[in-house]
């Protein structure tokens, strides 16, 4: 979770991104990188408190930039949650430019 970028960046200003499972791991780093490049990032997570903690952490790791991060409640194991998230997103944003489907679900007994 370092602050330095080791890859080329592009200007994503004006772009809207959704990153599922972005409160930890790969999703966290993806959300942070997109925000550092100027995208407005919707952190689609099950836990609001974990997402808000991640947002605070990201902003502390990159204090020289104003990261545009927001939480969106999404539990991909629930069709109702997915529908509610989609309705909320459509009411808040006029477009979606980037979708990172990072979230996973472990422990499925039928797999």
Short mmCIF file of C-alpha atoms in Angstrom, two decimals, residues 3-105:
data_model
loop_
_atom_site.label_atom_id
_atom_site.label_comp_id
_atom_site.label_asym_id
_atom_site.label_seq_id
_atom_site.Cartn_x
_atom_site.Cartn_y
_atom_site.Cartn_z
CA UNK A 3 2.28 5.97 -2.02
CA UNK A 4 4.63 5.90 -5.01
CA UNK A 5 3.40 4.85 -8.44
CA UNK A 6 5.64 2.43 -10.30
CA UNK A 7 3.69 2.57 -13.55
CA UNK A 8 2.65 5.10 -16.17
CA UNK A 9 -0.45 7.13 -15.46
CA UNK A 10 -3.14 8.66 -17.63
CA UNK A 11 -5.43 11.58 -16.93
CA UNK A 12 -8.77 10.18 -15.79
CA UNK A 13 -10.25 13.52 -14.80
CA UNK A 14 -13.98 13.55 -15.43
CA UNK A 15 -14.17 9.76 -15.49
CA UNK A 16 -16.36 7.76 -13.10
CA UNK A 17 -15.20 4.36 -11.86
CA UNK A 18 -16.76 1.62 -9.74
CA UNK A 19 -14.40 -0.75 -7.96
CA UNK A 20 -16.04 -3.64 -6.13
CA UNK A 21 -14.37 -4.96 -3.01
CA UNK A 22 -12.24 -1.85 -2.76
CA UNK A 23 -11.82 -1.68 1.01
CA UNK A 24 -8.83 -4.06 0.98
CA UNK A 25 -6.28 -5.86 -1.15
CA UNK A 26 -6.22 -5.52 -4.92
CA UNK A 27 -9.46 -3.53 -4.98
CA UNK A 28 -8.02 -1.05 -2.49
CA UNK A 29 -4.91 -0.47 -4.60
CA UNK A 30 -6.96 -0.25 -7.80
CA UNK A 31 -9.33 2.33 -6.31
CA UNK A 32 -6.42 4.37 -4.97
CA UNK A 33 -4.57 4.29 -8.30
CA UNK A 34 -7.65 5.35 -10.29
CA UNK A 35 -8.34 8.17 -7.84
CA UNK A 36 -4.70 9.32 -8.06
CA UNK A 37 -5.15 9.57 -11.81
CA UNK A 38 -8.14 11.86 -11.29
CA UNK A 39 -11.13 9.52 -11.56
CA UNK A 40 -14.12 9.80 -9.26
CA UNK A 41 -14.11 6.37 -7.64
CA UNK A 42 -17.16 4.68 -6.16
CA UNK A 43 -15.98 2.12 -3.65
CA UNK A 44 -18.66 -0.57 -3.92
CA UNK A 45 -18.40 -2.54 -0.67
CA UNK A 46 -20.57 -4.46 1.77
CA UNK A 47 -19.29 -2.66 4.86
CA UNK A 48 -19.61 1.11 5.06
CA UNK A 49 -17.31 1.32 8.08
CA UNK A 50 -14.55 -0.67 6.36
CA UNK A 51 -14.90 1.41 3.19
CA UNK A 52 -14.77 4.66 5.17
CA UNK A 53 -11.66 3.43 7.01
CA UNK A 54 -10.08 2.59 3.65
CA UNK A 55 -10.90 6.06 2.31
CA UNK A 56 -9.25 7.69 5.34
CA UNK A 57 -6.21 5.42 4.89
CA UNK A 58 -5.92 6.18 1.16
CA UNK A 59 -6.09 9.91 1.78
CA UNK A 60 -3.40 9.64 4.46
CA UNK A 61 -1.15 7.71 2.05
CA UNK A 62 -1.54 10.37 -0.63
CA UNK A 63 -1.83 13.66 1.32
CA UNK A 64 -0.56 15.75 -1.59
CA UNK A 65 -3.63 14.91 -3.70
CA UNK A 66 -7.35 15.34 -3.22
CA UNK A 67 -8.73 11.87 -3.93
CA UNK A 68 -12.36 11.79 -5.10
CA UNK A 69 -13.66 8.67 -3.34
CA UNK A 70 -17.18 7.79 -2.27
CA UNK A 71 -18.81 4.76 -0.70
CA UNK A 72 -21.59 2.80 -2.38
CA UNK A 73 -23.24 -0.06 -0.47
CA UNK A 74 -23.09 -3.26 -2.50
CA UNK A 75 -23.36 -6.88 -1.40
CA UNK A 76 -22.99 -8.97 -4.54
CA UNK A 77 -24.44 -12.01 -2.75
CA UNK A 78 -27.79 -10.17 -2.61
CA UNK A 79 -29.82 -9.41 -5.72
CA UNK A 80 -31.74 -6.74 -3.76
CA UNK A 81 -28.48 -5.04 -2.74
CA UNK A 82 -27.29 -5.12 -6.34
CA UNK A 83 -30.55 -3.55 -7.55
CA UNK A 84 -30.44 -0.92 -4.79
CA UNK A 85 -26.85 -0.06 -5.69
CA UNK A 86 -27.70 0.28 -9.38
CA UNK A 87 -30.66 2.54 -8.58
CA UNK A 88 -28.51 4.68 -6.28
CA UNK A 89 -25.69 4.90 -8.82
CA UNK A 90 -28.05 5.96 -11.62
CA UNK A 91 -29.53 8.67 -9.39
CA UNK A 92 -26.08 10.06 -8.49
CA UNK A 93 -24.08 9.77 -11.72
CA UNK A 94 -24.73 10.40 -15.39
CA UNK A 95 -22.19 7.88 -16.68
CA UNK A 96 -19.88 4.98 -15.87
CA UNK A 97 -16.51 4.92 -17.59
CA UNK A 98 -14.63 2.22 -15.69
CA UNK A 99 -15.92 -0.91 -13.97
CA UNK A 100 -13.48 -3.06 -11.98
CA UNK A 101 -15.17 -6.26 -10.87
CA UNK A 102 -12.79 -7.21 -8.11
CA UNK A 103 -15.02 -8.54 -5.32
CA UNK A 104 -15.17 -12.25 -4.74
CA UNK A 105 -17.12 -14.55 -2.50
#
